[in-house]
Structure formats: C-alpha cells, structure tokens
Amino acid sequence: MPTNPDWVKALKPSGRQGSQCLELERAKSNVDVDKLASHLFTDDALQRQANILNILTSDPVFDKSQNYFRGRNERIEASLARGKRLRQLEVKHKWSKEEFNCANELISEPTPYGLHASMFLVTLREQGTPEQHEKFLRKAENYEYVGCYAQTELGHGSNVRGLETTATWNPEDKTFTLHSPHLTASKWWIGSLGKAANHAVVMAQLILDGKNYGPHPFVVQIRDLKTHEPLENVHVGDIGPKFGYNTMDNGFLLLNRVKIPHINMLARFSSVDPNTSKYVRPSNPSLVYGTLTWVRSTIVLKSGSTLARGVTIAIRYCAVRRQFKDRDAPEEEERENQVLNYTMVQQRLLPLLAASYALHFTGRGMIELYDANQAAMNKKADVGKASEDSNTTPRSAGAEELNPGSDLLADLHSTSCALKAYASTTAGEGLEACRRACGGHGYSSFSGIGSWYADYLPTLTWEGDNYMLTQQVSRYLLKTARAVLKNSTKTGNFNAINSDNDTTALLKAYKRRADVGAAFDVIGDDSELVAAYAWRVAHLTFEAHRHRDIEKRSWNSLLVDFWRLSTAHAQYMVVKNFHQALESDSLKSSLSQETQTVLHALFRLYALHTLERESSEFFQSAACTIRQIQLARTNAVPALLEEIRPHAVRLVDAWKFSDWQLDSSLGRHDGGVYEDMFRRASEDNPLNNVVFDPYPDSNVLFKKDNRDDLRSKL
Amino acid sequence: MPTNPDWVKALKPSGRQGSQCLELERAKSNVDVDKLASHLFTDDALQRQANILNILTSDPVFDKSQNYFRGRNERIEASLARGKRLRQLEVKHKWSKEEFNCANELISEPTPYGLHASMFLVTLREQGTPEQHEKFLRKAENYEYVGCYAQTELGHGSNVRGLETTATWNPEDKTFTLHSPHLTASKWWIGSLGKAANHAVVMAQLILDGKNYGPHPFVVQIRDLKTHEPLENVHVGDIGPKFGYNTMDNGFLLLNRVKIPHINMLARFSSVDPNTSKYVRPSNPSLVYGTLTWVRSTIVLKSGSTLARGVTIAIRYCAVRRQFKDRDAPEEEERENQVLNYTMVQQRLLPLLAASYALHFTGRGMIELYDANQAAMNKKADVGKASEDSNTTPRSAGAEELNPGSDLLADLHSTSCALKAYASTTAGEGLEACRRACGGHGYSSFSGIGSWYADYLPTLTWEGDNYMLTQQVSRYLLKTARAVLKNSTKTGNFNAINSDNDTTALLKAYKRRADVGAAFDVIGDDSELVAAYAWRVAHLTFEAHRHRDIEKRSWNSLLVDFWRLSTAHAQYMVVKNFHQALESDSLKSSLSQETQTVLHALFRLYALHTLERESSEFFQSAACTIRQIQLARTNAVPALLEEIRPHAVRLVDAWKFSDWQLDSSLGRHDGGVYEDMFRRASEDNPLNNVVFDPYPDSNVLFKKDNRDDLRSKL
C-alpha cells in the first residue's frame, strides 16, 4: 500500500513505551541471563547460532517479511528455494551436522528436503550394507538421489504391521515386485515425497514364497532423474494443504507392480538370500530401539525450547500490554496495570515457563542417560549375532515389545515413550495457551505463535501417537510389577532410585513402605515431593496390575487407566530430572545463588502446580492429604507466582531467541510491539494494494489491483 | 494434475468399505434421527435449510472445491464475490433474517459484509433516533453505505473505558472532531473495515468542554462512495493474516482530526444538546445489557452445533477407520478393530458428543428465559425516562456493573457471561480434541476440522474475553451472597430453584442445609446430581465471599478463584438445563422411549464425566465423597460409554449437517473417506500441476508449471 502518511508516521503508542517497560522489567531482576543461557546451551552452541544467524540474515532468499502473507503455493516455492540455498551454504561453509541443524532451527519452517536430510539418509546409513552405501548413500549425500522414508499409508498409521504395500520376491529373476493392492495402501503423509524426492525407502510386507515376513525397507526410484516426472506405474504427488507444515510436500505414492533388483532391499539387519530365496533373520533388534529412544529423547529436549518460544512471546507482550486499572489501586492511579501483574495471567503463563525449563532439563537428562547406556552397550554388544528367537524387524514400530524386568534399555525406552507423549502434548497445548494469553492480538499471524503451534502439532502424532504410546509404557510397567511381585524380598528406597533400573526400584520402595504408609512432606521438602510422584506411579501400576492380572479385565477396558498411568510416570520423570538438574554440580558451580533460587522456585511451581491439577490421584494413592493439596493451591502456588513474577522477562531472555527467529510483533526483545504490528499490517500487507468494489450490485470485485507478483520476490 | 491413471481408478480401499461400516452402525441403533433433528431444530428450520442448500449448491460462486487450496488473497476475493451474490440472492428471494443467516451457516465462512449485516445495522437501528434511521439506516440496509462497528483499538480490547479515540464537541460549528491521538488509538480487529466499509460506527470518548463523558458511538464516513478510496485524514486498511477468519477483512483505522456533523452521534440513549452543549444522560441502560445477554445466549446455543460439527466428523471417521486388532481378540480374528471401539477414543469423543447436546439445550433454555423476561420487562419498562443517577453509557462493555440481589435480568446477564465463557471454551477446545482423535488425517485440511476450529477461536475472545467475564460473574455472585447473608431468614430449596432468582435460591438452600450437611446421591439420582452442582457453586461463592469481605484479600489475588467459581456456575447451569430439557413435555411427547433413554445416558455422561474431572472441588465442598467419585470414574462413566457407543453415529446424524456444509473427507455421511481424501489430494490439488527441479545446484525451482490462474475460477 502507499507508505503511511506523515501524520501517521508521527504517532507513538500512548503511555509508557514498550521499550521502557521491558527495560524496567530487566532492571527488577538479577537473574544472570548470559550465564543461564550458557548453562542451558553451552557457549559453543550460542556462538554457532550467532554465526549462522549472520549468514542467513544477509541472504535475501531467507527474508521472512512475506512469510505470513503467502498462500501455500508461494510458501512451498519459497521453501524450495531456501532448501536449495541451505544445501549450497552447507557445502560452501562445510557446515557440521550441528551447524546445519542450527540453520534449520533459525529458519523455523521445514523445507522439502527435510526428510531427505534426516530419515532418508539415516535409514540408508543404518540399515544399508557397505555395498548399498556405495550404491545409494553416496549419491543421496550428494543430493543426486533426493529421497524420503515411505512408511505410513492412507489406511495405516500407528499399526505398522498392518501396512498393505507388498514386496514379493521373484526367485526367477532375483527381483522384488513392489505393489499397492488397494487404495488404502497408498503411502500417505510422507515428507519430501510429494514433489521433491526421486527415490523413496518404501516399507513393504516382504512376501517369500507366499509367506509374509512383515514390513521391510526397500529403495525404490520413483521419478526420472532428468525430467523429474514419475516413472511408469508410479503415481505420486502432494497430499494437499494441512493445518500447518505447509512448506513441506507431504506426499502420496501408489506402485503398480514395480520391479526392483535384489540389492534394493536394505539388508544390514535382515535379507533374502538370492540363491536359496531364504529369509535371513534380523540381528539384535535392540539397537533399533536405541534409535527410537534417541529420537524420542530429542523430542523431549526440543519440547522445552518449542514451548519456550511461545512463553517468551507471551511474557514479553504481557509485560508491555496494559489493561484496566487494578481494582484495589488508589483512585488517583491513572495508569492501567501491566497484564502480567494479574494473577490469572500468571497462573496461565508462569507454570508454562516452569514447564519449558523442566522439559529442557528432562530431555538433557534423557540424552545423557542414553549416551551412557549406549556406550556401555556397545562394549557388550554382539551385533553380528542373529537372535533366533526374535521375530521382530528393525524400525517396525509395531514390534516394540520390550523385555521385562531389569533391562536398562527397556526401562529407558519405556521412559522415552512416556516422556515423548507427555512432553509434546504439554508443549503443543502450552503454545495454544500462550497464544490465548496474548488476548486478541494472539490471533494475528504477527504474534508468531499460531504458525509455530500449527507446525508443531504433528509431533503429537508422529514417532508414536501420544495416546498409543501410553499403552507401551503401561505394558512395560506391568511387566516390571510382575517381576517385582515374584521376587519381592529385595528392598528399594525412594531416595536411592537412581540405580540401574529406576522403575523396579520405585515399585520395590512402594511395596516396602505400603505397610507403614506414606506421609510425604510435599510442601516442605523437595525430595519428598519427588518421592510423592514416584509413589503415585507405583500405586497406579499395582492398581493396573490388579485389574489386568487378578480381575482379568480386558486390555481395552483399561486403556484410560493406562493413559493416566503413563502420564503419571512422565510427570514423575520430569519432576525428578528437574530436581536432579538443580542439585548437579555443574549448575551449582556456574550460576549465581540468586539465579539458582529462582530456578528452584520454578521447580517447585512446576511440581506443586501439577500436583494440584492431578490432585485426585495424589490423595487417592495417599501420597499426600487433601489438606496438603489445599495448601498447595491456596498458599504455595500463589506465593511462588509472586516470587517468580519479577524474574519472568529475564527467564525468557535466557532462551536467547533472536527476533529474526521468533518473527513476532508481540515477542520483540525491545518491546516495540505496537509499532511492529502496525508496520506489518499497513506497509507489508499485500491486501492493502487492492481497492474493493463494495457494492453488491456490481460484479466487479476490485476497483484497483496494485499487487506485485509475489513470486517476483523469490 | 493429469487425471489418475486407470490402474489407480480401479483401486478400492481394503477390507470393509466405509459405506458398509456406517450402514452397520446405523443398523445397530433405533435412535430416531429425523424426530430427534426435528426436536432440536423444528421442521421449519430443517426445510428452510434444505431450500437454501439447494440454491447455494447450484450457484458456481459458492463452489467450495478450491477453498482449502487458496491463500489469503484468493480466499478473501472469493469471499467478496460470495458476499455480493448472497446479497443479490437475499433481494431476489426476499429472504427473511433466518434464511439469510441459514445461508451464511451453510457457507460456513465469514464474508467481508459480515459486520455490516450484523453489528453495523443493529447499532444504527438500536442506538439511532428516527431521524438518524432516515439518514443512515435506510442507505445501510440498501448497501449504499457499507459499514462496520469500530470499538477495539490496537492498545485496548476488553477495557472499553480505556479507549483513546476522542470525539470533541465544537460548539461554534456544532460538529465533533474525531481524532486518534496515539498509535495505540488505531482501531484494530474491526471486521468489514479493512477493505469493504465506506462508513464506520466509531466508539470514541466524548469530550464536552474539556470533560470526558466516556465512550459513545459516532457514524463516520471513511471512504469515498464512488472511488472507495480513503477520505482525507483517514488511514484505513486490512490488519493482515490471522490464525483463522481470513475471509474477513479485519481492519485498522486512524483519524486525523476528522470533523463530522452533530447528527452523526447516535443519540437514542444519550446525546449532546446542540444549543446548550450539555450532555443528555442515557436512559435505562439495562436494555443494553439485554442485548448483550441475547448475543451471549446465542453464542451458547451455537457452541453446541459448532462442537457437533467436529464430533460428527470424528465419530464418523472413527467408525470407518480400523487400526490394530483387539489385544484380547481370538488369534483367528483377522480384522482390525474400529477405532471407535477403543475405550480411550470413546473417553475422548463421547463426552464431547454429550457436551454438544448439553450446550444446545442450555442455549435454548437461555434464549427462552431471555424472551420471557424481555416480554415481562417491556411491559414494565419506562424507556424514555432518563435515569439521573447512572453514569453508564449504552454498549460500553466496561460498564457492566450489575444491580445486586433479586434482579432477574442481572441474574440472567451474569449467567450468560458464565455460560458464554464456558461454552465457547468447551467448543473450541473440543474441536481440537476431535481433530486429534482423527489421528494423522485430522491434520489434513480435508478433515474439515482445522479451518472450522481456527475460524471459531475468536469467539473465545470477543463479546467478552472468556477469562475477563469470569470476574463479572463472581462480582454478581458475591453481591448476591451479601444480600443472602443480610437477610438469611427465608429458606430456599434445591429442588425448587427454578423460581425467579436462581442464584439467590441456591445460596439460601446451601445456607439452610449447611448445618445438616450434604450427601447427594450423585450416581443414583439425577436431581441430586444437579443439586450437587448447585451445592458446589454455593460453597465456592461463600468461600470467595469470606476471602474478599472478611479476610479483605485483594481482588487481584482472587482472580483464579473467581475463574473457578464462574466455571462451576456455568457447569451447574448446563447440567440443570440439560436435565430440564429431558424432563420437558415437548421432549417426552415427541421422542421415542429409546431415544429418550439414550439422551438420558448423554446427560449422565456429561454430568458424571465433568464431576470426575473437577473432582477436587466436589469433595472439598463435601458435595459428594471420594468413594462416589471413584465409583463415577471406574464404574459409571465406563458403563455409560458402552451404553452410548452403538448410538454414536445416529446421534451425530441427528445434527443434520449436509456434506456440503461439513466439506470434510473424514466426516462424509456415506463413509467414503479414503476415496474422497485421495480425489482431493490427487485431482483437485494445484500443487500437483507443477514439477519441481529438486537439485540444489540448480536455481531453477519448477521444471514445469501448469497451474491455472486461481482467480480465473471466481
């Protein structure tokens, strides 16, 4: 639109300016933002981020100013251009994996190369033989082969064993025939498949001599390397617009008896002997659980920073925004109150601030545990040996049966399932709560929360649907309970449950104490607060055990109980990890006492606010009394909100999101909320380059249309 | 894209077809869909809907097939065309208000005329004098003046008293000067302002001789009637893209000392004497509360059908979709289980099904009460008389101070606030729960839930922010409690609280019974269940009263308690209204016994599921025992889910949404879910008309681009 007239340019927001508001906020607290950031991310990571940000912001292809205005076609076109440039920059600057990931985080939207650079390469690398690496992986790493990982089908998501696509072995010419027998066999939701990929790793039921050996991975070329048109008998395309993630070309794929050579079955873990046509059974499948565990732990870690983006935006805006005078303020008070001063707003936002830290520390704890365990396992592992009694196949998620008892990896895997479900739900729903806490302006795209939220939501479904996962967690907890009940002489101790198998220990501790009763001092003692969470898990586990094993109730009738149990387990893990992080030497040595005190208040707020929300399970299990819960609600939580309030802005500053990354009017570091909203709406908005004809009698729609071709900007 | 090849066209979904699934579902239940629909909506309304649907679907401008693919610019252009055609059809067919509204509901997205046809016309009509009707309303009704209602500002939403725009009276030339003194004074979020309106009703602070008389409405011309360009010193435009509602041109408006004549201040309720320059005080402001009450009651009624759309889609899809075998099914069972058979899915969806009915009956109950009250009031009203002691102005929402005690309108108004907040939150969050219950496909735009949810979300903020409103409710409840405590001799009775002032009665009943204690049979007796909800409200009210009046705690420190109190009050009203609807003669005479039994199960599910979720307040108030809550959770609710399950599809059929209205692959009445998903993705999807160049070394983005100009389809 024409630039704003001079009288508009001269206008300022009324009252105290946003920049002053945030300056005052930052002056009220001594939380050491830089040291805290360094503790959260390491100095190296922060320096890396600054370097990459510098490269990206100086390249016009990454200009974000039109992002919110573009429709899907323009967005994916821009995203393709960005994906290409990212790859060029990766080569040019010899970026490490961390640097490449950092660039993607700063851009904050997926590109059509997203699944190529992750799952396609990872699967080729992990499940291919050296010969297959030579044939497929090298070209994929050079982007000659652009690929994707095609598992989910139109009719099958969570249940991988139910996939319909078949791969039938033809002994006569030593090929596989890949086929989609039904419409529901169409691969669906596959990232990077719709438009970008020329190859796909296709998960298909392996059929040998009429017998089904379950889903296995096959490399299938789907498009011509030159024209990029689909090959014959391949029907492939984009699945259309979605609630979010619209810069990604999620695709569909149907195969009509497409033949591929023997070498295209990824054969590191299982294979077909080309001469005997016999199936060679998979070796040690637990390595694959390891990968899944790592992926889920990463989701937990990222859920913290994902939520923190929304919290950063909402807290900064609520510190700038004023609305109503305080009802109890003296008559002469002219100024309206900062929205962040209202207890109702604090109650909505500060527990989410606490959760963002809690999830970050939990994710970090998980990854440390995973790394330690992986190192120990690699010593013991006998990778080459085929385990004859196992029927399971690598990366076939339906096969996530776990070993009972004291297996540390099984314990870690179960915890990662529970935490993935809980953490991503918390982050997704928390982002929407942050958006609403911004009032009407939260609904504007310029808030920067809506699109971030919409893009994040698939995380609640992929890598294990959040409701489905709770069954796996409960299955593991039930098995552990059975083992404990069989062998109940050994004792456990709530304050020493960091030993090898956490779950076994907490169930034993409960059994030991069941006769003397619990009386945890949840308000006065942090260790007791953590112990109360463990107690609740044990109580719910033995209750589920009674329903299933003694009362013989059907699995289906217990699904709601299982979901509650898994959630309880996840909450215990979060509380425990947050508490451990606060007790760690690295934290104590790197942060000032005042900063530690504020983090401690965040821990207590997270734990007591959650306890209060889940109160009925806490007192039904007798982990604490109704009176304690009342006290948490009426005294402890309000006092913690008040204690944390002055530090809120600094606590979000420590996440170190750059303005460019947030791309939010409301969350600007300098508080220039209204100026930024106005500029984007008036000057950047292409709709203001047209003039409507508003009269219904006229079928002319636009009296004037001065819009540029949006694509000319790419 | 090229049409699907023949081998693709020949593919069918595997297993039992969706159409068979839904046929079987419908055969399992005797719920009389047509009679139930007729009871919910009346035959007239259903016939009207069928007629209008016929007109709309035969007009190409209303073709929905490209809706989900369009970006904002194309969508608002299509919506402008539709708005014009709607008006042409309204004239041509001489549509009533109901018919016009029905057409808008079927189209299911706002047009740029949305606020013209509602708030602009309503405000002119209600707040204008006969002379002003002649001057403004006639032209507005003919769409010569296209208008909007400009209240909210960039810096002020809920707090209307804090608006910054001024209207200063100039006695010398008998004009007002409208002015935006700061950037934050910019009108913002104003529907139909951004591109369509040539007039606005502007709410501005009336300044007479230097004194501020509060916000008042002024008619301001903003664009030239011929060129539609902004007038001088008017800066107006669209505020940009939003999370939803993108077919509406929400706008901004800045005024630089714009003069308007005396007649342009809407003067029915208050005015400036042009000769003496004196302020003439507003007459009976309660009539305006009446309008607000009506608007909010309508939101409650609509929240039921809004949620029902999501529930319809999710339940139909979950009846078609199969995933996993039942874990306890016999080995030989080959077929996977319908997703709707899983108790976890039932627990997520069936309470929402119950809520959709509950909210519908509650909204209807509210509107009936409002109509009855309005009729009674109109008899008594002394509209012309100015009330000298009131300072409040019509439609200044900040002024919603209510009369204490027994005023029926105040009671109704307070209830409408509580219910608006609760009902719209329930519908909004329920829609997202429905979307997630559809698994991965819920994320596709073709689910039809995402855009509906995104368009609905502003309802949680407008007509009173859902959190802000809870303060008004609590203020009223506190006042009523004070009146009851002052005059506590009269008795109330929980089973006769349908008398004039419900709130007073329930507080009295609580007081009377406080000494003998409650022991409501919440599982065995429906009236007792309703009474337990009333008890909880009374308990929380007196608790809040103690905090505020006796302990003298600050208002701000009680906001979280107030929010809980208001929610409790709303839940009580919903349970009570649902119960009354089931007891009504009209329902009993028009529905079969079996249908009534199923509706009764829905009532109990809604009430017991809510009781279980809010359990801590129920037992802390001693409305019921912990054991009762455990029984509700472990026995009653699961039994109700099982009882309702076979009727689920018929219960959503009774809402009578046409496929055209739902525009959902997943929610199709015939169950043809997968065929519809595939057709939209493959054949309708414009992104499939381009071929990417996927190689990062090449800066070419598209090897081929066969997209039509989207606009050529309008």
PDB file of N, CA and C in Angstrom, chain A residues 29-73:
ATOM      1  N   SER A  29      15.323  -7.625  38.180  1.00  0.00           N
ATOM      2  CA  SER A  29      15.798  -8.976  38.487  1.00  0.00           C
ATOM      3  C   SER A  29      17.298  -9.073  38.287  1.00  0.00           C
ATOM      4  N   ASN A  30      17.930  -9.901  39.105  1.00  0.00           N
ATOM      5  CA  ASN A  30      19.363 -10.133  38.953  1.00  0.00           C
ATOM      6  C   ASN A  30      19.697 -11.466  38.301  1.00  0.00           C
ATOM      7  N   VAL A  31      18.682 -12.142  37.777  1.00  0.00           N
ATOM      8  CA  VAL A  31      18.981 -13.408  37.100  1.00  0.00           C
ATOM      9  C   VAL A  31      20.017 -13.130  36.013  1.00  0.00           C
ATOM     10  N   ASP A  32      21.076 -13.930  36.037  1.00  0.00           N
ATOM     11  CA  ASP A  32      22.162 -13.697  35.088  1.00  0.00           C
ATOM     12  C   ASP A  32      21.824 -14.406  33.769  1.00  0.00           C
ATOM     13  N   VAL A  33      21.301 -13.611  32.822  1.00  0.00           N
ATOM     14  CA  VAL A  33      20.781 -14.157  31.575  1.00  0.00           C
ATOM     15  C   VAL A  33      21.867 -14.888  30.793  1.00  0.00           C
ATOM     16  N   ASP A  34      23.037 -14.277  30.694  1.00  0.00           N
ATOM     17  CA  ASP A  34      24.071 -14.887  29.855  1.00  0.00           C
ATOM     18  C   ASP A  34      24.612 -16.181  30.458  1.00  0.00           C
ATOM     19  N   LYS A  35      24.823 -16.168  31.751  1.00  0.00           N
ATOM     20  CA  LYS A  35      25.330 -17.396  32.386  1.00  0.00           C
ATOM     21  C   LYS A  35      24.298 -18.509  32.335  1.00  0.00           C
ATOM     22  N   LEU A  36      23.041 -18.118  32.521  1.00  0.00           N
ATOM     23  CA  LEU A  36      21.990 -19.126  32.467  1.00  0.00           C
ATOM     24  C   LEU A  36      21.898 -19.710  31.057  1.00  0.00           C
ATOM     25  N   ALA A  37      21.967 -18.839  30.056  1.00  0.00           N
ATOM     26  CA  ALA A  37      21.915 -19.306  28.668  1.00  0.00           C
ATOM     27  C   ALA A  37      23.080 -20.241  28.381  1.00  0.00           C
ATOM     28  N   SER A  38      24.234 -19.852  28.884  1.00  0.00           N
ATOM     29  CA  SER A  38      25.414 -20.673  28.653  1.00  0.00           C
ATOM     30  C   SER A  38      25.266 -22.032  29.322  1.00  0.00           C
ATOM     31  N   HIS A  39      24.644 -22.036  30.509  1.00  0.00           N
ATOM     32  CA  HIS A  39      24.411 -23.320  31.168  1.00  0.00           C
ATOM     33  C   HIS A  39      23.402 -24.170  30.394  1.00  0.00           C
ATOM     34  N   LEU A  40      22.387 -23.517  29.832  1.00  0.00           N
ATOM     35  CA  LEU A  40      21.347 -24.260  29.107  1.00  0.00           C
ATOM     36  C   LEU A  40      21.878 -24.846  27.803  1.00  0.00           C
ATOM     37  N   PHE A  41      22.731 -24.068  27.104  1.00  0.00           N
ATOM     38  CA  PHE A  41      23.067 -24.450  25.717  1.00  0.00           C
ATOM     39  C   PHE A  41      24.555 -24.658  25.445  1.00  0.00           C
ATOM     40  N   THR A  42      25.421 -24.204  26.280  1.00  0.00           N
ATOM     41  CA  THR A  42      26.887 -24.113  26.125  1.00  0.00           C
ATOM     42  C   THR A  42      27.246 -22.886  25.274  1.00  0.00           C
ATOM     43  N   ASP A  43      28.402 -22.347  25.579  1.00  0.00           N
ATOM     44  CA  ASP A  43      28.873 -21.162  24.851  1.00  0.00           C
ATOM     45  C   ASP A  43      29.096 -21.467  23.378  1.00  0.00           C
ATOM     46  N   ASP A  44      29.609 -22.670  23.114  1.00  0.00           N
ATOM     47  CA  ASP A  44      29.841 -23.048  21.724  1.00  0.00           C
ATOM     48  C   ASP A  44      28.561 -22.954  20.906  1.00  0.00           C
ATOM     49  N   ALA A  45      27.495 -23.499  21.448  1.00  0.00           N
ATOM     50  CA  ALA A  45      26.238 -23.516  20.706  1.00  0.00           C
ATOM     51  C   ALA A  45      25.729 -22.094  20.478  1.00  0.00           C
ATOM     52  N   LEU A  46      25.899 -21.239  21.474  1.00  0.00           N
ATOM     53  CA  LEU A  46      25.427 -19.854  21.329  1.00  0.00           C
ATOM     54  C   LEU A  46      26.251 -19.117  20.278  1.00  0.00           C
ATOM     55  N   GLN A  47      27.549 -19.376  20.266  1.00  0.00           N
ATOM     56  CA  GLN A  47      28.417 -18.734  19.276  1.00  0.00           C
ATOM     57  C   GLN A  47      28.066 -19.222  17.863  1.00  0.00           C
ATOM     58  N   ARG A  48      27.842 -20.517  17.766  1.00  0.00           N
ATOM     59  CA  ARG A  48      27.456 -21.108  16.492  1.00  0.00           C
ATOM     60  C   ARG A  48      26.176 -20.448  15.970  1.00  0.00           C
ATOM     61  N   GLN A  49      25.226 -20.292  16.876  1.00  0.00           N
ATOM     62  CA  GLN A  49      23.952 -19.698  16.487  1.00  0.00           C
ATOM     63  C   GLN A  49      24.139 -18.270  15.964  1.00  0.00           C
ATOM     64  N   ALA A  50      25.004 -17.529  16.640  1.00  0.00           N
ATOM     65  CA  ALA A  50      25.250 -16.147  16.202  1.00  0.00           C
ATOM     66  C   ALA A  50      25.876 -16.132  14.806  1.00  0.00           C
ATOM     67  N   ASN A  51      26.817 -17.026  14.566  1.00  0.00           N
ATOM     68  CA  ASN A  51      27.473 -17.077  13.253  1.00  0.00           C
ATOM     69  C   ASN A  51      26.475 -17.415  12.148  1.00  0.00           C
ATOM     70  N   ILE A  52      25.673 -18.442  12.388  1.00  0.00           N
ATOM     71  CA  ILE A  52      24.729 -18.889  11.350  1.00  0.00           C
ATOM     72  C   ILE A  52      23.686 -17.799  11.100  1.00  0.00           C
ATOM     73  N   LEU A  53      23.229 -17.194  12.184  1.00  0.00           N
ATOM     74  CA  LEU A  53      22.224 -16.131  12.041  1.00  0.00           C
ATOM     75  C   LEU A  53      22.749 -15.042  11.118  1.00  0.00           C
ATOM     76  N   ASN A  54      23.999 -14.729  11.280  1.00  0.00           N
ATOM     77  CA  ASN A  54      24.634 -13.705  10.469  1.00  0.00           C
ATOM     78  C   ASN A  54      24.612 -14.074   8.977  1.00  0.00           C
ATOM     79  N   ILE A  55      24.918 -15.310   8.698  1.00  0.00           N
ATOM     80  CA  ILE A  55      24.907 -15.767   7.300  1.00  0.00           C
ATOM     81  C   ILE A  55      23.494 -15.722   6.726  1.00  0.00           C
ATOM     82  N   LEU A  56      22.528 -16.208   7.492  1.00  0.00           N
ATOM     83  CA  LEU A  56      21.165 -16.314   6.963  1.00  0.00           C
ATOM     84  C   LEU A  56      20.527 -14.951   6.741  1.00  0.00           C
ATOM     85  N   THR A  57      20.712 -14.061   7.693  1.00  0.00           N
ATOM     86  CA  THR A  57      20.014 -12.779   7.581  1.00  0.00           C
ATOM     87  C   THR A  57      20.600 -11.908   6.473  1.00  0.00           C
ATOM     88  N   SER A  58      21.812 -12.227   6.034  1.00  0.00           N
ATOM     89  CA  SER A  58      22.367 -11.409   4.958  1.00  0.00           C
ATOM     90  C   SER A  58      22.033 -11.988   3.579  1.00  0.00           C
ATOM     91  N   ASP A  59      21.244 -13.035   3.528  1.00  0.00           N
ATOM     92  CA  ASP A  59      20.886 -13.654   2.246  1.00  0.00           C
ATOM     93  C   ASP A  59      19.404 -13.406   1.959  1.00  0.00           C
ATOM     94  N   PRO A  60      19.084 -12.709   0.864  1.00  0.00           N
ATOM     95  CA  PRO A  60      17.684 -12.327   0.628  1.00  0.00           C
ATOM     96  C   PRO A  60      16.722 -13.501   0.495  1.00  0.00           C
ATOM     97  N   VAL A  61      17.206 -14.678   0.137  1.00  0.00           N
ATOM     98  CA  VAL A  61      16.280 -15.802  -0.032  1.00  0.00           C
ATOM     99  C   VAL A  61      15.650 -16.199   1.307  1.00  0.00           C
ATOM    100  N   PHE A  62      16.320 -15.837   2.403  1.00  0.00           N
ATOM    101  CA  PHE A  62      15.776 -16.173   3.722  1.00  0.00           C
ATOM    102  C   PHE A  62      14.968 -15.028   4.334  1.00  0.00           C
ATOM    103  N   ASP A  63      14.739 -13.987   3.582  1.00  0.00           N
ATOM    104  CA  ASP A  63      13.920 -12.871   4.073  1.00  0.00           C
ATOM    105  C   ASP A  63      12.550 -13.387   4.503  1.00  0.00           C
ATOM    106  N   LYS A  64      12.173 -13.087   5.733  1.00  0.00           N
ATOM    107  CA  LYS A  64      10.910 -13.626   6.251  1.00  0.00           C
ATOM    108  C   LYS A  64       9.725 -12.682   6.081  1.00  0.00           C
ATOM    109  N   SER A  65       9.954 -11.477   5.566  1.00  0.00           N
ATOM    110  CA  SER A  65       8.911 -10.451   5.698  1.00  0.00           C
ATOM    111  C   SER A  65       7.597 -10.806   5.015  1.00  0.00           C
ATOM    112  N   GLN A  66       7.635 -11.676   4.018  1.00  0.00           N
ATOM    113  CA  GLN A  66       6.367 -12.025   3.355  1.00  0.00           C
ATOM    114  C   GLN A  66       5.812 -13.381   3.803  1.00  0.00           C
ATOM    115  N   ASN A  67       6.497 -14.049   4.712  1.00  0.00           N
ATOM    116  CA  ASN A  67       6.059 -15.403   5.100  1.00  0.00           C
ATOM    117  C   ASN A  67       4.585 -15.485   5.463  1.00  0.00           C
ATOM    118  N   TYR A  68       4.142 -14.595   6.341  1.00  0.00           N
ATOM    119  CA  TYR A  68       2.786 -14.715   6.865  1.00  0.00           C
ATOM    120  C   TYR A  68       1.717 -14.377   5.833  1.00  0.00           C
ATOM    121  N   PHE A  69       2.130 -13.721   4.769  1.00  0.00           N
ATOM    122  CA  PHE A  69       1.139 -13.298   3.779  1.00  0.00           C
ATOM    123  C   PHE A  69       0.940 -14.318   2.673  1.00  0.00           C
ATOM    124  N   ARG A  70       1.876 -15.258   2.564  1.00  0.00           N
ATOM    125  CA  ARG A  70       1.841 -16.153   1.414  1.00  0.00           C
ATOM    126  C   ARG A  70       0.872 -17.306   1.599  1.00  0.00           C
ATOM    127  N   GLY A  71       0.249 -17.707   0.499  1.00  0.00           N
ATOM    128  CA  GLY A  71      -0.554 -18.922   0.468  1.00  0.00           C
ATOM    129  C   GLY A  71       0.358 -20.120   0.299  1.00  0.00           C
ATOM    130  N   ARG A  72      -0.231 -21.280   0.300  1.00  0.00           N
ATOM    131  CA  ARG A  72       0.569 -22.491   0.317  1.00  0.00           C
ATOM    132  C   ARG A  72       1.495 -22.608  -0.887  1.00  0.00           C
ATOM    133  N   ASN A  73       1.001 -22.309  -2.069  1.00  0.00           N
ATOM    134  CA  ASN A  73       1.830 -22.470  -3.262  1.00  0.00           C
ATOM    135  C   ASN A  73       3.060 -21.584  -3.214  1.00  0.00           C
TER     136      ASN A  73
END
